[in-house]
Coordinates of C-alpha atoms in Angstrom, one line a residue:
M1 CA 12.3 47.0 4.4
V2 CA 15.8 45.4 4.4
E3 CA 14.4 42.6 2.2
L4 CA 12.9 45.1 -0.2
E5 CA 16.2 47.0 -0.4
G6 CA 18.1 43.8 -1.0
R7 CA 15.8 43.0 -3.9
A8 CA 16.2 46.4 -5.4
V9 CA 20.0 46.1 -5.3
S10 CA 19.8 42.7 -6.8
G11 CA 17.7 44.1 -9.6
Y12 CA 20.3 46.8 -10.1
F13 CA 23.1 44.3 -10.5
E14 CA 20.9 42.1 -12.8
D15 CA 20.1 45.1 -15.0
A16 CA 23.8 46.1 -15.1
G17 CA 24.7 42.6 -16.2
R18 CA 22.0 42.6 -18.9
R19 CA 23.2 46.0 -20.3
V20 CA 26.8 44.7 -20.4
L21 CA 25.7 41.5 -22.2
A22 CA 23.9 43.7 -24.7
G23 CA 27.2 45.4 -25.5
Q24 CA 26.7 48.6 -23.5
A25 CA 29.8 49.9 -21.8
L26 CA 29.2 51.6 -18.5
G27 CA 30.2 55.3 -18.5
R28 CA 32.4 56.8 -15.8
D29 CA 29.5 57.9 -13.6
E30 CA 27.7 54.6 -14.0
A31 CA 30.9 52.7 -13.2
M32 CA 31.5 54.8 -10.0
E33 CA 27.9 54.1 -9.0
L34 CA 28.4 50.4 -9.6
G35 CA 31.5 50.5 -7.4
R36 CA 29.7 52.3 -4.7
R37 CA 26.9 49.8 -4.6
V38 CA 29.3 46.8 -4.7
G39 CA 31.2 48.4 -1.8
A40 CA 28.0 48.9 0.2
L41 CA 27.0 45.2 0.1
P42 CA 26.8 43.4 3.5
A43 CA 30.0 41.6 4.4
Q44 CA 28.5 38.2 4.2
G45 CA 26.6 36.9 1.1
G46 CA 23.0 37.7 0.6
E47 CA 20.7 37.9 -2.5
A48 CA 22.3 41.1 -3.9
A49 CA 25.8 39.7 -3.7
R50 CA 24.7 36.5 -5.5
A51 CA 23.1 38.6 -8.2
L52 CA 26.4 40.5 -8.7
L53 CA 28.5 37.4 -8.9
D54 CA 26.0 35.7 -11.3
A55 CA 25.9 38.7 -13.6
A56 CA 29.7 38.6 -13.8
R57 CA 29.7 34.9 -14.5
Q58 CA 27.3 35.3 -17.4
V59 CA 29.4 38.1 -18.9
K60 CA 32.5 35.9 -18.6
E61 CA 30.8 33.0 -20.3
R62 CA 29.5 35.2 -23.1
H63 CA 33.1 36.2 -24.0
F64 CA 35.2 33.2 -23.0
G65 CA 32.9 30.3 -22.8
P66 CA 34.2 27.5 -20.6
R67 CA 37.9 28.3 -21.3
I68 CA 40.3 29.3 -18.5
G69 CA 43.8 30.5 -19.3
L70 CA 46.6 28.9 -17.2
C71 CA 49.8 30.8 -16.9
S72 CA 53.0 30.3 -14.9
I73 CA 56.1 32.5 -14.1
V74 CA 59.7 32.2 -13.1
N75 CA 61.3 34.8 -10.9
A76 CA 64.4 35.2 -13.1
R77 CA 66.1 38.0 -11.1
S78 CA 65.2 38.6 -7.5
G79 CA 65.7 41.4 -5.0
S80 CA 67.7 44.6 -4.9
C81 CA 65.0 46.6 -6.7
S82 CA 65.6 50.4 -6.7
E83 CA 61.8 51.1 -6.4
N84 CA 60.1 51.5 -3.1
C85 CA 56.7 49.9 -3.8
A86 CA 55.2 49.5 -0.3
F87 CA 54.0 46.0 -0.8
C88 CA 57.1 44.4 -2.4
A89 CA 59.5 42.1 -0.7
Q90 CA 62.1 42.7 -3.5
S91 CA 62.6 46.4 -2.8
A92 CA 66.0 47.4 -1.6
H93 CA 64.3 50.1 0.5
H94 CA 62.6 47.6 2.8
H95 CA 63.8 44.8 5.1
A96 CA 62.1 41.7 3.7
R97 CA 65.3 40.0 2.9
R98 CA 66.6 40.5 6.4
R99 CA 63.3 39.0 7.7
G100 CA 63.7 36.0 5.5
A101 CA 60.9 36.9 3.1
C102 CA 62.9 37.4 -0.1
R103 CA 65.8 35.7 -1.8
E104 CA 68.3 37.8 -3.8
Y105 CA 70.1 36.6 -6.9
P106 CA 71.1 37.9 -10.4
F107 CA 69.5 37.0 -13.7
I108 CA 69.3 33.2 -13.9
G109 CA 70.0 32.9 -17.7
L110 CA 68.7 30.9 -20.6
E111 CA 69.2 27.3 -19.4
A112 CA 67.4 27.8 -16.0
I113 CA 64.5 29.7 -17.7
V114 CA 64.0 26.9 -20.2
Q115 CA 64.1 24.3 -17.5
A116 CA 61.4 26.2 -15.6
A117 CA 59.3 26.6 -18.8
R118 CA 59.4 22.8 -19.4
A119 CA 58.1 22.2 -15.9
A120 CA 55.3 24.8 -16.4
R121 CA 54.3 23.1 -19.7
E122 CA 54.2 19.7 -18.1
A123 CA 52.0 21.1 -15.3
G124 CA 49.5 22.3 -17.8
A125 CA 50.4 26.0 -18.3
T126 CA 50.0 27.5 -21.7
R127 CA 51.6 30.9 -20.9
F128 CA 55.0 31.3 -19.3
G129 CA 56.2 34.6 -17.9
I130 CA 59.9 35.6 -17.3
V131 CA 59.8 38.1 -14.5
T132 CA 62.7 40.2 -13.1
S133 CA 63.1 42.6 -10.3
G134 CA 64.4 46.1 -10.8
K135 CA 63.1 49.2 -12.6
A136 CA 64.2 47.7 -16.0
L137 CA 66.2 44.9 -17.5
G138 CA 69.0 45.9 -19.8
G139 CA 72.5 45.1 -21.2
A140 CA 73.6 41.5 -21.5
D141 CA 70.7 40.3 -19.4
F142 CA 68.2 41.7 -21.9
Q143 CA 70.0 40.1 -24.8
E144 CA 69.8 36.8 -22.9
L145 CA 66.1 37.4 -22.4
L146 CA 65.6 37.7 -26.1
R147 CA 67.1 34.3 -26.6
A148 CA 65.0 32.9 -23.8
V149 CA 61.8 34.2 -25.4
A150 CA 62.6 32.3 -28.6
A151 CA 63.5 29.1 -26.7
V152 CA 60.2 29.2 -24.6
R153 CA 58.2 29.7 -27.8
G154 CA 59.9 26.6 -29.2
L155 CA 58.5 24.6 -26.3
G156 CA 55.0 25.4 -27.4
L157 CA 54.2 28.0 -24.8
F158 CA 53.3 31.7 -25.1
A159 CA 56.6 33.3 -24.0
D160 CA 55.7 36.4 -21.8
A161 CA 57.9 38.8 -20.0
S162 CA 57.6 41.3 -17.1
V163 CA 60.9 43.2 -16.9
G164 CA 60.1 46.7 -15.9
I165 CA 59.7 50.1 -17.4
L166 CA 61.2 49.7 -20.9
P167 CA 61.8 52.1 -23.7
R168 CA 59.9 51.6 -27.0
R169 CA 63.0 50.2 -28.7
S170 CA 63.3 47.4 -26.1
L171 CA 59.7 46.5 -26.5
E172 CA 60.2 46.4 -30.2
A173 CA 63.1 44.0 -29.8
L174 CA 60.9 41.7 -27.6
R175 CA 58.1 41.8 -30.1
D176 CA 60.5 40.8 -32.9
A177 CA 61.8 38.0 -30.8
G178 CA 58.3 36.5 -30.7
L179 CA 57.1 37.7 -27.3
G180 CA 53.7 36.4 -26.4
A181 CA 52.8 39.2 -24.0
Y182 CA 54.3 42.0 -22.1
H183 CA 53.2 42.3 -18.5
H184 CA 53.4 45.6 -16.6
N185 CA 51.0 46.3 -13.8
L186 CA 49.8 49.8 -12.9
E187 CA 49.1 48.3 -9.5
T188 CA 46.5 50.8 -8.3
A189 CA 44.6 54.0 -9.3
R190 CA 46.5 57.1 -10.3
S191 CA 45.0 59.0 -7.4
F192 CA 46.2 56.4 -4.9
F193 CA 49.6 55.5 -6.4
G194 CA 51.6 58.1 -4.4
R195 CA 50.7 56.3 -1.2
I196 CA 52.3 53.1 -2.6
C197 CA 55.3 54.2 -4.6
T198 CA 57.3 57.4 -4.8
T199 CA 60.4 56.4 -6.8
H200 CA 58.9 56.7 -10.2
A201 CA 55.8 58.4 -11.7
Y202 CA 52.6 56.7 -12.5
D203 CA 52.9 58.0 -16.1
D204 CA 56.2 56.0 -16.4
D205 CA 54.1 52.8 -16.0
V206 CA 51.3 54.1 -18.2
D207 CA 53.7 55.0 -21.0
T208 CA 55.2 51.5 -20.9
V209 CA 51.8 50.0 -21.3
R210 CA 50.8 52.4 -24.0
H211 CA 54.0 51.8 -26.0
A212 CA 53.5 48.0 -25.8
V213 CA 49.8 48.3 -26.9
D214 CA 50.8 50.7 -29.8
L215 CA 53.4 48.2 -30.9
G216 CA 50.8 45.5 -31.3
L217 CA 52.0 43.4 -28.3
Y218 CA 49.5 41.4 -26.2
V219 CA 49.6 43.4 -23.0
C220 CA 48.8 42.2 -19.5
S221 CA 48.3 45.1 -17.1
G222 CA 46.4 45.0 -13.9
G223 CA 46.7 45.7 -10.2
L224 CA 47.1 44.7 -6.6
F225 CA 44.1 44.9 -4.3
G226 CA 44.0 45.2 -0.5
L227 CA 46.6 48.0 -0.3
G228 CA 44.1 50.2 1.6
E229 CA 42.5 51.6 -1.6
G230 CA 38.7 52.3 -1.8
W231 CA 36.1 51.0 -4.2
E232 CA 36.4 54.3 -6.1
H233 CA 40.1 53.6 -6.7
R234 CA 39.3 50.1 -8.0
V235 CA 36.9 51.6 -10.5
E236 CA 39.4 54.3 -11.5
L237 CA 42.0 51.6 -12.2
A238 CA 39.6 49.6 -14.3
L239 CA 38.7 52.6 -16.4
E240 CA 42.3 53.5 -16.9
L241 CA 43.0 50.0 -18.2
R242 CA 40.0 50.1 -20.4
A243 CA 41.1 53.4 -21.9
L244 CA 44.6 52.0 -22.6
G245 CA 43.0 49.0 -24.4
V246 CA 44.9 46.2 -22.6
P247 CA 43.4 42.8 -23.4
S248 CA 44.5 41.0 -20.3
V249 CA 44.1 42.2 -16.6
P250 CA 46.1 40.3 -13.9
V251 CA 44.4 40.6 -10.5
N252 CA 46.6 40.2 -7.4
F253 CA 45.5 40.3 -3.7
L254 CA 47.9 41.6 -1.2
T255 CA 49.7 39.1 1.0
P256 CA 51.3 41.3 3.6
I257 CA 55.0 40.5 3.8
P258 CA 57.2 40.9 6.8
G259 CA 59.7 43.7 6.4
T260 CA 57.6 45.8 4.0
P261 CA 55.6 48.9 5.0
L262 CA 52.3 47.0 4.5
E263 CA 53.2 44.1 6.7
G264 CA 50.5 45.0 9.2
R265 CA 47.6 45.1 6.8
A266 CA 45.0 42.5 7.1
L267 CA 44.2 40.1 4.3
L268 CA 41.2 41.0 2.2
P269 CA 38.1 39.0 3.2
A270 CA 37.3 36.3 0.6
D271 CA 33.9 37.9 -0.2
E272 CA 35.5 41.2 -1.0
A273 CA 38.0 39.6 -3.3
L274 CA 35.2 37.9 -5.2
R275 CA 33.3 41.1 -5.6
I276 CA 36.4 42.9 -6.9
V277 CA 36.7 40.3 -9.6
A278 CA 32.9 40.6 -10.4
L279 CA 33.2 44.4 -10.6
L280 CA 36.2 44.2 -13.0
R281 CA 34.3 41.8 -15.2
L282 CA 31.3 44.1 -15.5
L283 CA 33.6 47.1 -16.3
L284 CA 36.0 45.1 -18.6
P285 CA 33.6 42.5 -20.1
D286 CA 35.8 41.2 -23.0
R287 CA 39.2 41.4 -21.3
H288 CA 41.0 38.4 -19.9
I289 CA 40.8 38.7 -16.1
R290 CA 43.6 36.5 -14.6
I291 CA 43.8 35.8 -10.9
C292 CA 47.4 35.7 -9.8
G293 CA 49.2 36.5 -6.5
G294 CA 47.4 36.1 -3.2
R295 CA 44.8 33.6 -4.4
P296 CA 45.6 30.8 -1.8
A297 CA 46.1 33.2 1.1
V298 CA 42.9 35.3 0.5
L299 CA 40.5 32.6 -0.8
G300 CA 41.8 29.5 0.8
A301 CA 39.3 26.7 0.4
R302 CA 37.0 29.0 -1.5
K303 CA 39.5 29.6 -4.4
A304 CA 37.3 27.8 -6.9
E305 CA 34.6 30.4 -6.5
L306 CA 36.8 32.8 -8.4
L307 CA 36.1 30.6 -11.5
T308 CA 32.4 31.3 -11.2
C309 CA 32.4 35.1 -10.6
G310 CA 34.0 36.5 -13.7
A311 CA 37.6 35.2 -13.8
S312 CA 38.9 33.8 -17.1
G313 CA 42.4 32.8 -16.1
I314 CA 44.5 31.8 -13.1
M315 CA 48.2 31.6 -12.4
V316 CA 49.4 28.1 -11.5
G317 CA 52.4 27.3 -9.5
D318 CA 54.4 29.6 -7.2
Y319 CA 54.4 33.5 -7.4
L320 CA 57.4 35.8 -7.1
T321 CA 58.1 35.6 -3.4
T322 CA 55.1 33.6 -2.1
P323 CA 54.0 30.0 -2.6
G324 CA 51.2 29.2 -5.0
E325 CA 48.5 26.5 -5.1
S326 CA 48.8 22.9 -6.1
V327 CA 48.5 22.7 -9.9
A328 CA 46.7 19.3 -9.6
A329 CA 44.1 20.9 -7.3
D330 CA 43.5 23.8 -9.7
L331 CA 43.0 21.3 -12.6
A332 CA 40.6 19.3 -10.5
D333 CA 38.6 22.5 -9.8
L334 CA 38.4 23.2 -13.5
E335 CA 37.2 19.6 -14.3
R336 CA 34.6 19.7 -11.5
L337 CA 33.2 23.0 -12.8
G338 CA 33.1 21.9 -16.4
L339 CA 35.8 24.3 -17.4
V340 CA 38.7 23.6 -19.8
P341 CA 42.2 25.0 -20.1
E342 CA 42.8 27.5 -22.9
P343 CA 44.8 25.8 -25.7
A344 CA 48.6 26.4 -26.1
P345 CA 50.0 27.9 -29.3
P346 CA 51.6 25.6 -31.9
A347 CA 55.3 25.0 -31.3
S348 CA 57.6 27.2 -33.4

């Protein structure tokens, strides 16, 4: 009976994959059912889990072929953030700095950003993100950011930025400076957000993403998984991102940080992380799904499996407050799997 049930579930995932490959978007009820079935899979492997991951791999290959996007970031202003996001070491509401989990410094400026961008380019990245703590970057620091965007583009990289909840006029200025992408995560589902952050409204984040999309910017917006959310929340987030029309979805896995409210949470199991990526690929078939924070901690020696279950990009180098993976090891994984880095833009 168990074997028959396993075959039936395998067939369900295979059928879902065929429908997505045929260009059929799963409706809300179908998406929720898919999430329920993914969440009900046994913890370890099995035929049905393999069918899910294989379906996601085929969808990724249909839309992105063997290409994998490689991006890198610089933490250009760290700590003292006014927001109380429960996972974040940079929040002034928590005690991560006191516990040695977060450095605190002001905006690093043009020269330091360009130096970090050169290192990222030499390591093989094609996208370079300038990231700052705080609800929003403004004033003289924002003007310096505009100059940095132009300088990073001149190095032959996509110059990206993640600098908070910005008004439309600031997003327009970034667009006019040649910004490659604006990054602003929703983090989790609307219905779960109040358990993670209470210092700003979910719609503040949504409005920033919507403005950036409306202005024609390439927008990266995704989430952080392992916060205690359920599979229904994961589907809800994916459908929100789909409705907003974002072309790129960063996926982060929680690394519990000492001094934050979520310091006691366990890491996601590797199999669950792989299934999250596969679920997102089936719900967002033509969107870039880029694996970012938490990859080494959650996947460990299995990190290359992310490249065969629907992911179309990875962040190389270090993250905001946690160490990343060896760039050479990531490039070796790509070569072994017959994958190739996405090309960089022409220098301007």
